[in-house]
mmCIF file with all atom_site columns, C-alpha atoms in Angstrom:
data_model
loop_
_atom_site.group_PDB
_atom_site.id
_atom_site.type_symbol
_atom_site.label_atom_id
_atom_site.label_alt_id
_atom_site.label_comp_id
_atom_site.label_asym_id
_atom_site.label_entity_id
_atom_site.label_seq_id
_atom_site.pdbx_PDB_ins_code
_atom_site.Cartn_x
_atom_site.Cartn_y
_atom_site.Cartn_z
_atom_site.occupancy
_atom_site.B_iso_or_equiv
_atom_site.pdbx_formal_charge
_atom_site.auth_seq_id
_atom_site.auth_comp_id
_atom_site.auth_asym_id
_atom_site.auth_atom_id
_atom_site.pdbx_PDB_model_num
ATOM 1   C CA . MET O 1 1   ? 12.437  -16.715 9.814  1.00 0.00 ? 126 MET O CA 1
ATOM 2   C CA . THR O 1 2   ? 14.014  -13.373 9.268  1.00 0.00 ? 127 THR O CA 1
ATOM 3   C CA . SER O 1 3   ? 14.561  -12.505 12.934 1.00 0.00 ? 128 SER O CA 1
ATOM 4   C CA . GLN O 1 4   ? 15.819  -14.790 15.695 1.00 0.00 ? 129 GLN O CA 1
ATOM 5   C CA . GLU O 1 5   ? 14.325  -12.475 18.319 1.00 0.00 ? 130 GLU O CA 1
ATOM 6   C CA . ASN O 1 6   ? 10.783  -12.303 19.668 1.00 0.00 ? 131 ASN O CA 1
ATOM 7   C CA . ARG O 1 7   ? 8.539   -9.661  18.173 1.00 0.00 ? 132 ARG O CA 1
ATOM 8   C CA . ARG O 1 8   ? 7.207   -7.375  20.903 1.00 0.00 ? 133 ARG O CA 1
ATOM 9   C CA . ILE O 1 9   ? 3.492   -6.736  20.371 1.00 0.00 ? 134 ILE O CA 1
ATOM 10  C CA . ASP O 1 10  ? 2.250   -3.413  21.715 1.00 0.00 ? 135 ASP O CA 1
ATOM 11  C CA . ASP O 1 11  ? -0.517  -2.308  19.339 1.00 0.00 ? 136 ASP O CA 1
ATOM 12  C CA . LEU O 1 12  ? -4.239  -3.013  19.342 1.00 0.00 ? 137 LEU O CA 1
ATOM 13  C CA . GLY O 1 13  ? -4.488  -4.214  15.736 1.00 0.00 ? 138 GLY O CA 1
ATOM 14  C CA . THR O 1 14  ? -1.833  -6.896  16.150 1.00 0.00 ? 139 THR O CA 1
ATOM 15  C CA . LEU O 1 15  ? -3.281  -8.016  19.485 1.00 0.00 ? 140 LEU O CA 1
ATOM 16  C CA . LYS O 1 16  ? -6.720  -8.398  17.919 1.00 0.00 ? 141 LYS O CA 1
ATOM 17  C CA . ALA O 1 17  ? -5.238  -10.212 14.927 1.00 0.00 ? 142 ALA O CA 1
ATOM 18  C CA . ILE O 1 18  ? -3.419  -12.840 16.991 1.00 0.00 ? 143 ILE O CA 1
ATOM 19  C CA . ALA O 1 19  ? -6.253  -13.203 19.539 1.00 0.00 ? 144 ALA O CA 1
ATOM 20  C CA . HIS O 1 20  ? -8.459  -14.784 16.867 1.00 0.00 ? 145 HIS O CA 1
ATOM 21  C CA . PRO O 1 21  ? -8.574  -18.534 17.688 1.00 0.00 ? 146 PRO O CA 1
ATOM 22  C CA . LEU O 1 22  ? -8.002  -19.769 14.131 1.00 0.00 ? 147 LEU O CA 1
ATOM 23  C CA . ARG O 1 23  ? -5.161  -17.314 13.555 1.00 0.00 ? 148 ARG O CA 1
ATOM 24  C CA . MET O 1 24  ? -3.448  -18.468 16.736 1.00 0.00 ? 149 MET O CA 1
ATOM 25  C CA . ARG O 1 25  ? -3.790  -22.095 15.614 1.00 0.00 ? 150 ARG O CA 1
ATOM 26  C CA . LEU O 1 26  ? -2.394  -21.180 12.193 1.00 0.00 ? 151 LEU O CA 1
ATOM 27  C CA . TYR O 1 27  ? 0.489   -19.235 13.717 1.00 0.00 ? 152 TYR O CA 1
ATOM 28  C CA . ARG O 1 28  ? 1.339   -22.178 15.985 1.00 0.00 ? 153 ARG O CA 1
ATOM 29  C CA . ALA O 1 29  ? 1.125   -24.667 13.089 1.00 0.00 ? 154 ALA O CA 1
ATOM 30  C CA . LEU O 1 30  ? 3.309   -22.451 10.914 1.00 0.00 ? 155 LEU O CA 1
ATOM 31  C CA . PHE O 1 31  ? 5.841   -21.986 13.709 1.00 0.00 ? 156 PHE O CA 1
ATOM 32  C CA . VAL O 1 32  ? 6.142   -25.771 14.039 1.00 0.00 ? 157 VAL O CA 1
ATOM 33  C CA . ALA O 1 33  ? 6.272   -26.367 10.268 1.00 0.00 ? 158 ALA O CA 1
ATOM 34  C CA . ARG O 1 34  ? 8.667   -23.412 9.781  1.00 0.00 ? 159 ARG O CA 1
ATOM 35  C CA . THR O 1 35  ? 7.305   -22.936 6.232  1.00 0.00 ? 160 THR O CA 1
ATOM 36  C CA . ALA O 1 36  ? 3.989   -24.012 4.755  1.00 0.00 ? 161 ALA O CA 1
ATOM 37  C CA . THR O 1 37  ? 1.333   -23.175 2.207  1.00 0.00 ? 162 THR O CA 1
ATOM 38  C CA . ALA O 1 38  ? -2.267  -22.288 2.940  1.00 0.00 ? 163 ALA O CA 1
ATOM 39  C CA . SER O 1 39  ? -3.271  -25.718 1.593  1.00 0.00 ? 164 SER O CA 1
ATOM 40  C CA . GLN O 1 40  ? -0.936  -27.531 3.971  1.00 0.00 ? 165 GLN O CA 1
ATOM 41  C CA . LEU O 1 41  ? -2.116  -25.482 6.945  1.00 0.00 ? 166 LEU O CA 1
ATOM 42  C CA . ALA O 1 42  ? -5.788  -25.881 5.961  1.00 0.00 ? 167 ALA O CA 1
ATOM 43  C CA . GLU O 1 43  ? -5.351  -29.637 6.143  1.00 0.00 ? 168 GLU O CA 1
ATOM 44  C CA . GLN O 1 44  ? -3.794  -29.373 9.610  1.00 0.00 ? 169 GLN O CA 1
ATOM 45  C CA . VAL O 1 45  ? -6.527  -27.162 11.059 1.00 0.00 ? 170 VAL O CA 1
ATOM 46  C CA . ASP O 1 46  ? -9.381  -28.767 9.068  1.00 0.00 ? 171 ASP O CA 1
ATOM 47  C CA . GLU O 1 47  ? -10.596 -25.541 7.483  1.00 0.00 ? 172 GLU O CA 1
ATOM 48  C CA . ALA O 1 48  ? -11.192 -24.361 3.902  1.00 0.00 ? 173 ALA O CA 1
ATOM 49  C CA . VAL O 1 49  ? -8.098  -23.171 2.043  1.00 0.00 ? 174 VAL O CA 1
ATOM 50  C CA . SER O 1 50  ? -9.800  -19.865 1.165  1.00 0.00 ? 175 SER O CA 1
ATOM 51  C CA . LEU O 1 51  ? -10.522 -19.166 4.848  1.00 0.00 ? 176 LEU O CA 1
ATOM 52  C CA . VAL O 1 52  ? -6.962  -20.095 5.863  1.00 0.00 ? 177 VAL O CA 1
ATOM 53  C CA . SER O 1 53  ? -5.544  -17.867 3.097  1.00 0.00 ? 178 SER O CA 1
ATOM 54  C CA . TYR O 1 54  ? -7.616  -14.940 4.363  1.00 0.00 ? 179 TYR O CA 1
ATOM 55  C CA . HIS O 1 55  ? -6.370  -15.388 7.934  1.00 0.00 ? 180 HIS O CA 1
ATOM 56  C CA . LEU O 1 56  ? -2.759  -15.834 6.811  1.00 0.00 ? 181 LEU O CA 1
ATOM 57  C CA . ARG O 1 57  ? -2.983  -12.518 4.953  1.00 0.00 ? 182 ARG O CA 1
ATOM 58  C CA . LYS O 1 58  ? -4.309  -10.884 8.153  1.00 0.00 ? 183 LYS O CA 1
ATOM 59  C CA . LEU O 1 59  ? -1.353  -12.260 10.135 1.00 0.00 ? 184 LEU O CA 1
ATOM 60  C CA . ALA O 1 60  ? 0.985   -10.962 7.418  1.00 0.00 ? 185 ALA O CA 1
ATOM 61  C CA . GLU O 1 61  ? -0.660  -7.503  7.487  1.00 0.00 ? 186 GLU O CA 1
ATOM 62  C CA . HIS O 1 62  ? 0.386   -7.252  11.132 1.00 0.00 ? 187 HIS O CA 1
ATOM 63  C CA . GLY O 1 63  ? 3.909   -8.508  10.508 1.00 0.00 ? 188 GLY O CA 1
ATOM 64  C CA . LEU O 1 64  ? 3.507   -11.794 12.380 1.00 0.00 ? 189 LEU O CA 1
ATOM 65  C CA . ILE O 1 65  ? 4.236   -13.931 9.325  1.00 0.00 ? 190 ILE O CA 1
ATOM 66  C CA . GLU O 1 66  ? 5.787   -13.267 5.932  1.00 0.00 ? 191 GLU O CA 1
ATOM 67  C CA . GLU O 1 67  ? 6.144   -14.881 2.560  1.00 0.00 ? 192 GLU O CA 1
ATOM 68  C CA . ALA O 1 68  ? 8.848   -17.526 2.351  1.00 0.00 ? 193 ALA O CA 1
ATOM 69  C CA . GLU O 1 69  ? 10.829  -18.821 -0.588 1.00 0.00 ? 194 GLU O CA 1
ATOM 70  C CA . THR O 1 70  ? 8.861   -21.275 -2.708 1.00 0.00 ? 195 THR O CA 1
ATOM 71  C CA . GLN O 1 71  ? 9.639   -24.821 -1.602 1.00 0.00 ? 196 GLN O CA 1
ATOM 72  C CA . SER O 1 72  ? 8.266   -26.641 -4.651 1.00 0.00 ? 197 SER O CA 1
ATOM 73  C CA . ALA O 1 73  ? 8.361   -26.548 -8.417 1.00 0.00 ? 198 ALA O CA 1
ATOM 74  C CA . ASP O 1 74  ? 4.740   -25.358 -8.466 1.00 0.00 ? 199 ASP O CA 1
ATOM 75  C CA . GLY O 1 75  ? 5.207   -21.605 -8.234 1.00 0.00 ? 200 GLY O CA 1
ATOM 76  C CA . ARG O 1 76  ? 1.488   -20.907 -7.958 1.00 0.00 ? 201 ARG O CA 1
ATOM 77  C CA . GLU O 1 77  ? 1.263   -21.500 -4.205 1.00 0.00 ? 202 GLU O CA 1
ATOM 78  C CA . ARG O 1 78  ? 2.447   -18.939 -1.703 1.00 0.00 ? 203 ARG O CA 1
ATOM 79  C CA . TRP O 1 79  ? 4.711   -20.201 1.053  1.00 0.00 ? 204 TRP O CA 1
ATOM 80  C CA . TRP O 1 80  ? 4.618   -18.584 4.470  1.00 0.00 ? 205 TRP O CA 1
ATOM 81  C CA . GLN O 1 81  ? 6.925   -18.454 7.482  1.00 0.00 ? 206 GLN O CA 1
ATOM 82  C CA . PRO O 1 82  ? 6.897   -16.726 10.873 1.00 0.00 ? 207 PRO O CA 1
ATOM 83  C CA . SER O 1 83  ? 8.578   -13.322 10.653 1.00 0.00 ? 208 SER O CA 1
ATOM 84  C CA . SER O 1 84  ? 10.347  -13.759 13.993 1.00 0.00 ? 209 SER O CA 1
ATOM 85  C CA . TYR O 1 85  ? 11.320  -16.448 16.474 1.00 0.00 ? 210 TYR O CA 1
ATOM 86  C CA . GLY O 1 86  ? 8.072   -15.784 18.328 1.00 0.00 ? 211 GLY O CA 1
ATOM 87  C CA . PHE O 1 87  ? 6.357   -12.870 19.960 1.00 0.00 ? 212 PHE O CA 1
ATOM 88  C CA . SER O 1 88  ? 5.914   -11.437 23.404 1.00 0.00 ? 213 SER O CA 1
ATOM 89  C CA . ILE O 1 89  ? 3.460   -9.170  25.147 1.00 0.00 ? 214 ILE O CA 1
ATOM 90  C CA . HIS O 1 90  ? 4.742   -7.071  28.042 1.00 0.00 ? 215 HIS O CA 1
ATOM 91  C CA . ASP O 1 91  ? 2.388   -5.720  30.690 1.00 0.00 ? 216 ASP O CA 1
ATOM 92  C CA . GLU O 1 92  ? 3.877   -2.231  30.523 1.00 0.00 ? 217 GLU O CA 1
ATOM 93  C CA . ASP O 1 93  ? 2.930   -2.033  26.816 1.00 0.00 ? 218 ASP O CA 1
ATOM 94  C CA . VAL O 1 94  ? -0.735  -2.976  27.226 1.00 0.00 ? 219 VAL O CA 1
ATOM 95  C CA . ARG O 1 95  ? -2.036  -0.984  30.181 1.00 0.00 ? 220 ARG O CA 1
ATOM 96  C CA . ALA O 1 96  ? -4.462  1.183   28.212 1.00 0.00 ? 221 ALA O CA 1
ATOM 97  C CA . PRO O 1 97  ? -8.000  -0.226  28.648 1.00 0.00 ? 222 PRO O CA 1
ATOM 98  C CA . GLU O 1 98  ? -8.480  -1.290  25.012 1.00 0.00 ? 223 GLU O CA 1
ATOM 99  C CA . LEU O 1 99  ? -5.053  -2.965  24.945 1.00 0.00 ? 224 LEU O CA 1
ATOM 100 C CA . ALA O 1 100 ? -5.712  -4.676  28.277 1.00 0.00 ? 225 ALA O CA 1
ATOM 101 C CA . ALA O 1 101 ? -9.007  -6.044  26.950 1.00 0.00 ? 226 ALA O CA 1
ATOM 102 C CA . ALA O 1 102 ? -7.356  -7.336  23.768 1.00 0.00 ? 227 ALA O CA 1
ATOM 103 C CA . THR O 1 103 ? -4.565  -8.909  25.835 1.00 0.00 ? 228 THR O CA 1
ATOM 104 C CA . ALA O 1 104 ? -7.133  -10.649 28.024 1.00 0.00 ? 229 ALA O CA 1
ATOM 105 C CA . ALA O 1 105 ? -8.898  -12.007 24.909 1.00 0.00 ? 230 ALA O CA 1
ATOM 106 C CA . PHE O 1 106 ? -5.569  -13.226 23.558 1.00 0.00 ? 231 PHE O CA 1
ATOM 107 C CA . GLY O 1 107 ? -4.776  -14.877 26.902 1.00 0.00 ? 232 GLY O CA 1
ATOM 108 C CA . ARG O 1 108 ? -8.104  -16.700 26.932 1.00 0.00 ? 233 ARG O CA 1
ATOM 109 C CA . THR O 1 109 ? -7.512  -17.964 23.383 1.00 0.00 ? 234 THR O CA 1
ATOM 110 C CA . VAL O 1 110 ? -4.039  -19.230 24.245 1.00 0.00 ? 235 VAL O CA 1
ATOM 111 C CA . ASP O 1 111 ? -5.193  -20.840 27.507 1.00 0.00 ? 236 ASP O CA 1
ATOM 112 C CA . GLU O 1 112 ? -8.086  -22.629 25.785 1.00 0.00 ? 237 GLU O CA 1
ATOM 113 C CA . GLN O 1 113 ? -5.821  -23.966 23.049 1.00 0.00 ? 238 GLN O CA 1
ATOM 114 C CA . ARG O 1 114 ? -3.144  -25.062 25.518 1.00 0.00 ? 239 ARG O CA 1
ATOM 115 C CA . THR O 1 115 ? -5.767  -26.851 27.610 1.00 0.00 ? 240 THR O CA 1
ATOM 116 C CA . GLN O 1 116 ? -7.091  -28.586 24.480 1.00 0.00 ? 241 GLN O CA 1
ATOM 117 C CA . MET O 1 117 ? -3.577  -29.658 23.469 1.00 0.00 ? 242 MET O CA 1
ATOM 118 C CA . TYR O 1 118 ? -2.846  -31.155 26.881 1.00 0.00 ? 243 TYR O CA 1
ATOM 119 C CA . ALA O 1 119 ? -6.265  -32.799 27.141 1.00 0.00 ? 244 ALA O CA 1
ATOM 120 C CA . ARG O 1 120 ? -5.701  -34.397 23.745 1.00 0.00 ? 245 ARG O CA 1
ATOM 121 C CA . PHE O 1 121 ? -2.366  -35.771 24.931 1.00 0.00 ? 246 PHE O CA 1
ATOM 122 C CA . ARG O 1 122 ? -3.984  -37.181 28.081 1.00 0.00 ? 247 ARG O CA 1
ATOM 123 C CA . ASP O 1 123 ? -6.795  -38.738 26.038 1.00 0.00 ? 248 ASP O CA 1
ATOM 124 C CA . GLU O 1 124 ? -4.359  -40.232 23.519 1.00 0.00 ? 249 GLU O CA 1
ATOM 125 C CA . ARG O 1 125 ? -1.577  -41.041 25.997 1.00 0.00 ? 250 ARG O CA 1
ATOM 126 C CA . HIS O 1 126 ? -1.933  -44.771 25.345 1.00 0.00 ? 251 HIS O CA 1
ATOM 127 C CA . THR O 1 127 ? -1.051  -44.229 21.652 1.00 0.00 ? 252 THR O CA 1
ATOM 128 C CA . TRP O 1 128 ? 2.434   -42.942 22.561 1.00 0.00 ? 253 TRP O CA 1
ATOM 129 C CA . SER O 1 129 ? 5.376   -45.218 23.302 1.00 0.00 ? 254 SER O CA 1
ATOM 130 C CA . ASP O 1 130 ? 6.483   -45.994 26.856 1.00 0.00 ? 255 ASP O CA 1
ATOM 131 C CA . GLU O 1 131 ? 9.494   -43.750 26.232 1.00 0.00 ? 256 GLU O CA 1
ATOM 132 C CA . TRP O 1 132 ? 7.327   -40.732 25.347 1.00 0.00 ? 257 TRP O CA 1
ATOM 133 C CA . ARG O 1 133 ? 4.837   -41.366 28.151 1.00 0.00 ? 258 ARG O CA 1
ATOM 134 C CA . SER O 1 134 ? 7.724   -41.517 30.647 1.00 0.00 ? 259 SER O CA 1
ATOM 135 C CA . ALA O 1 135 ? 9.335   -38.396 29.199 1.00 0.00 ? 260 ALA O CA 1
ATOM 136 C CA . ALA O 1 136 ? 6.157   -36.290 29.441 1.00 0.00 ? 261 ALA O CA 1
ATOM 137 C CA . ILE O 1 137 ? 6.208   -33.879 32.365 1.00 0.00 ? 262 ILE O CA 1
ATOM 138 C CA . SER O 1 138 ? 3.522   -32.255 34.439 1.00 0.00 ? 263 SER O CA 1
ATOM 139 C CA . SER O 1 139 ? 4.408   -30.577 37.689 1.00 0.00 ? 264 SER O CA 1
ATOM 140 C CA . GLU O 1 140 ? 3.437   -27.733 39.940 1.00 0.00 ? 265 GLU O CA 1
ATOM 141 C CA . TRP O 1 141 ? 5.747   -25.687 42.135 1.00 0.00 ? 266 TRP O CA 1
ATOM 142 C CA . LEU O 1 142 ? 4.511   -23.237 44.756 1.00 0.00 ? 267 LEU O CA 1
ATOM 143 C CA . PRO O 1 143 ? 7.544   -21.161 45.805 1.00 0.00 ? 268 PRO O CA 1
ATOM 144 C CA . ARG O 1 144 ? 7.331   -17.897 47.744 1.00 0.00 ? 269 ARG O CA 1
ATOM 145 C CA . LEU O 1 145 ? 9.143   -15.368 45.551 1.00 0.00 ? 270 LEU O CA 1
ATOM 146 C CA . THR O 1 146 ? 9.468   -11.639 45.106 1.00 0.00 ? 271 THR O CA 1
ATOM 147 C CA . ALA O 1 147 ? 8.379   -10.056 41.816 1.00 0.00 ? 272 ALA O CA 1
ATOM 148 C CA . ALA O 1 148 ? 12.058  -9.633  40.890 1.00 0.00 ? 273 ALA O CA 1
ATOM 149 C CA . GLU O 1 149 ? 12.752  -13.317 41.596 1.00 0.00 ? 274 GLU O CA 1
ATOM 150 C CA . LEU O 1 150 ? 9.778   -14.392 39.481 1.00 0.00 ? 275 LEU O CA 1
ATOM 151 C CA . ALA O 1 151 ? 10.956  -12.150 36.628 1.00 0.00 ? 276 ALA O CA 1
ATOM 152 C CA . SER O 1 152 ? 14.453  -13.649 36.885 1.00 0.00 ? 277 SER O CA 1
ATOM 153 C CA . LEU O 1 153 ? 13.035  -17.185 36.908 1.00 0.00 ? 278 LEU O CA 1
ATOM 154 C CA . GLY O 1 154 ? 11.032  -16.409 33.775 1.00 0.00 ? 279 GLY O CA 1
ATOM 155 C CA . LYS O 1 155 ? 14.109  -15.123 31.950 1.00 0.00 ? 280 LYS O CA 1
ATOM 156 C CA . GLU O 1 156 ? 16.123  -18.201 32.923 1.00 0.00 ? 281 GLU O CA 1
ATOM 157 C CA . LEU O 1 157 ? 13.352  -20.572 31.817 1.00 0.00 ? 282 LEU O CA 1
ATOM 158 C CA . ASP O 1 158 ? 12.985  -18.707 28.501 1.00 0.00 ? 283 ASP O CA 1
ATOM 159 C CA . ALA O 1 159 ? 16.743  -18.946 27.895 1.00 0.00 ? 284 ALA O CA 1
ATOM 160 C CA . LEU O 1 160 ? 16.799  -22.648 28.761 1.00 0.00 ? 285 LEU O CA 1
ATOM 161 C CA . LEU O 1 161 ? 13.868  -23.492 26.491 1.00 0.00 ? 286 LEU O CA 1
ATOM 162 C CA . LYS O 1 162 ? 15.306  -21.396 23.668 1.00 0.00 ? 287 LYS O CA 1
ATOM 163 C CA . LYS O 1 163 ? 18.631  -23.245 24.040 1.00 0.00 ? 288 LYS O CA 1
ATOM 164 C CA . TYR O 1 164 ? 16.904  -26.633 23.690 1.00 0.00 ? 289 TYR O CA 1
ATOM 165 C CA . ASP O 1 165 ? 14.725  -25.444 20.803 1.00 0.00 ? 290 ASP O CA 1
ATOM 166 C CA . GLN O 1 166 ? 17.631  -23.976 18.850 1.00 0.00 ? 291 GLN O CA 1
ATOM 167 C CA . ALA O 1 167 ? 19.766  -27.087 19.400 1.00 0.00 ? 292 ALA O CA 1
ATOM 168 C CA . ALA O 1 168 ? 16.885  -29.279 18.201 1.00 0.00 ? 293 ALA O CA 1
ATOM 169 C CA . ARG O 1 169 ? 16.343  -27.084 15.138 1.00 0.00 ? 294 ARG O CA 1
ATOM 170 C CA . ALA O 1 170 ? 20.057  -27.246 14.287 1.00 0.00 ? 295 ALA O CA 1
ATOM 171 C CA . ALA O 1 171 ? 20.125  -31.027 14.740 1.00 0.00 ? 296 ALA O CA 1
ATOM 172 C CA . GLU O 1 172 ? 17.050  -31.426 12.576 1.00 0.00 ? 297 GLU O CA 1
ATOM 173 C CA . ALA O 1 173 ? 18.532  -29.164 9.881  1.00 0.00 ? 298 ALA O CA 1
ATOM 174 C CA . ALA O 1 174 ? 21.616  -31.402 9.935  1.00 0.00 ? 299 ALA O CA 1
ATOM 175 C CA . GLY O 1 175 ? 19.420  -34.453 9.263  1.00 0.00 ? 300 GLY O CA 1
ATOM 176 C CA . ASP O 1 176 ? 18.949  -35.731 12.825 1.00 0.00 ? 301 ASP O CA 1
ATOM 177 C CA . THR O 1 177 ? 15.211  -36.366 12.602 1.00 0.00 ? 302 THR O CA 1
ATOM 178 C CA . GLU O 1 178 ? 14.955  -39.848 14.117 1.00 0.00 ? 303 GLU O CA 1
ATOM 179 C CA . GLY O 1 179 ? 12.609  -39.923 17.102 1.00 0.00 ? 304 GLY O CA 1
ATOM 180 C CA . ARG O 1 180 ? 11.748  -36.215 16.983 1.00 0.00 ? 305 ARG O CA 1
ATOM 181 C CA . GLU O 1 181 ? 8.193   -35.158 17.767 1.00 0.00 ? 306 GLU O CA 1
ATOM 182 C CA . ASN O 1 182 ? 6.512   -31.819 18.322 1.00 0.00 ? 307 ASN O CA 1
ATOM 183 C CA . VAL O 1 183 ? 6.621   -31.023 22.036 1.00 0.00 ? 308 VAL O CA 1
ATOM 184 C CA . ALA O 1 184 ? 4.586   -28.384 23.854 1.00 0.00 ? 309 ALA O CA 1
ATOM 185 C CA . VAL O 1 185 ? 5.968   -26.854 27.048 1.00 0.00 ? 310 VAL O CA 1
ATOM 186 C CA . HIS O 1 186 ? 3.475   -24.604 28.820 1.00 0.00 ? 311 HIS O CA 1
ATOM 187 C CA . LEU O 1 187 ? 4.654   -22.584 31.780 1.00 0.00 ? 312 LEU O CA 1
ATOM 188 C CA . HIS O 1 188 ? 2.749   -20.205 33.965 1.00 0.00 ? 313 HIS O CA 1
ATOM 189 C CA . GLY O 1 189 ? 4.245   -18.203 36.802 1.00 0.00 ? 314 GLY O CA 1
ATOM 190 C CA . PHE O 1 190 ? 1.938   -15.809 38.601 1.00 0.00 ? 315 PHE O CA 1
ATOM 191 C CA . PRO O 1 191 ? 1.131   -14.569 42.061 1.00 0.00 ? 316 PRO O CA 1
ATOM 192 C CA . TYR O 1 192 ? -1.974  -15.832 43.824 1.00 0.00 ? 317 TYR O CA 1
ATOM 193 C CA . ARG O 1 193 ? -3.619  -15.505 47.192 1.00 0.00 ? 318 ARG O CA 1
ATOM 194 C CA . ALA O 1 194 ? -4.496  -18.691 49.066 1.00 0.00 ? 319 ALA O CA 1
#
């Protein structure tokens, strides 16, 4: 990845590009793999290589992914990598009606995929070791906060998760791969009325 910072998305084209369900799945798979070819990603998402290649090019057009150094002797395949550590969408950037609509579509895509990921874990829970089943977390907190407190909480949680992710990436790069699995952490913090 060329940038260790999140890419801030504030344009309609990029929002529409990432809101596409297959593109979001490909982006997530590429983020986890760090580098991959269209063939490798096609196998993961169970789609045709030509379709995956098309959607990867669309993600690249919007600067979400970029070509990576070739990882094999076969120089015919293109390797891809995320262009940044991740991306973020800030409310103040997407208040125009067309941006708000695209953000809502993106949010629905992400929520559906997160729900599917967690449902799959619940359905396949018995296939994981006792250690992993005990380590899995699911909790709900209902604090009464101000908007400023919620914003501060979000920043602290982001920093904490980034710390763990970067430490895990460094350990893995150093060869510490024993017992490592992909882990999804989904957090939502929002106001609601009872």
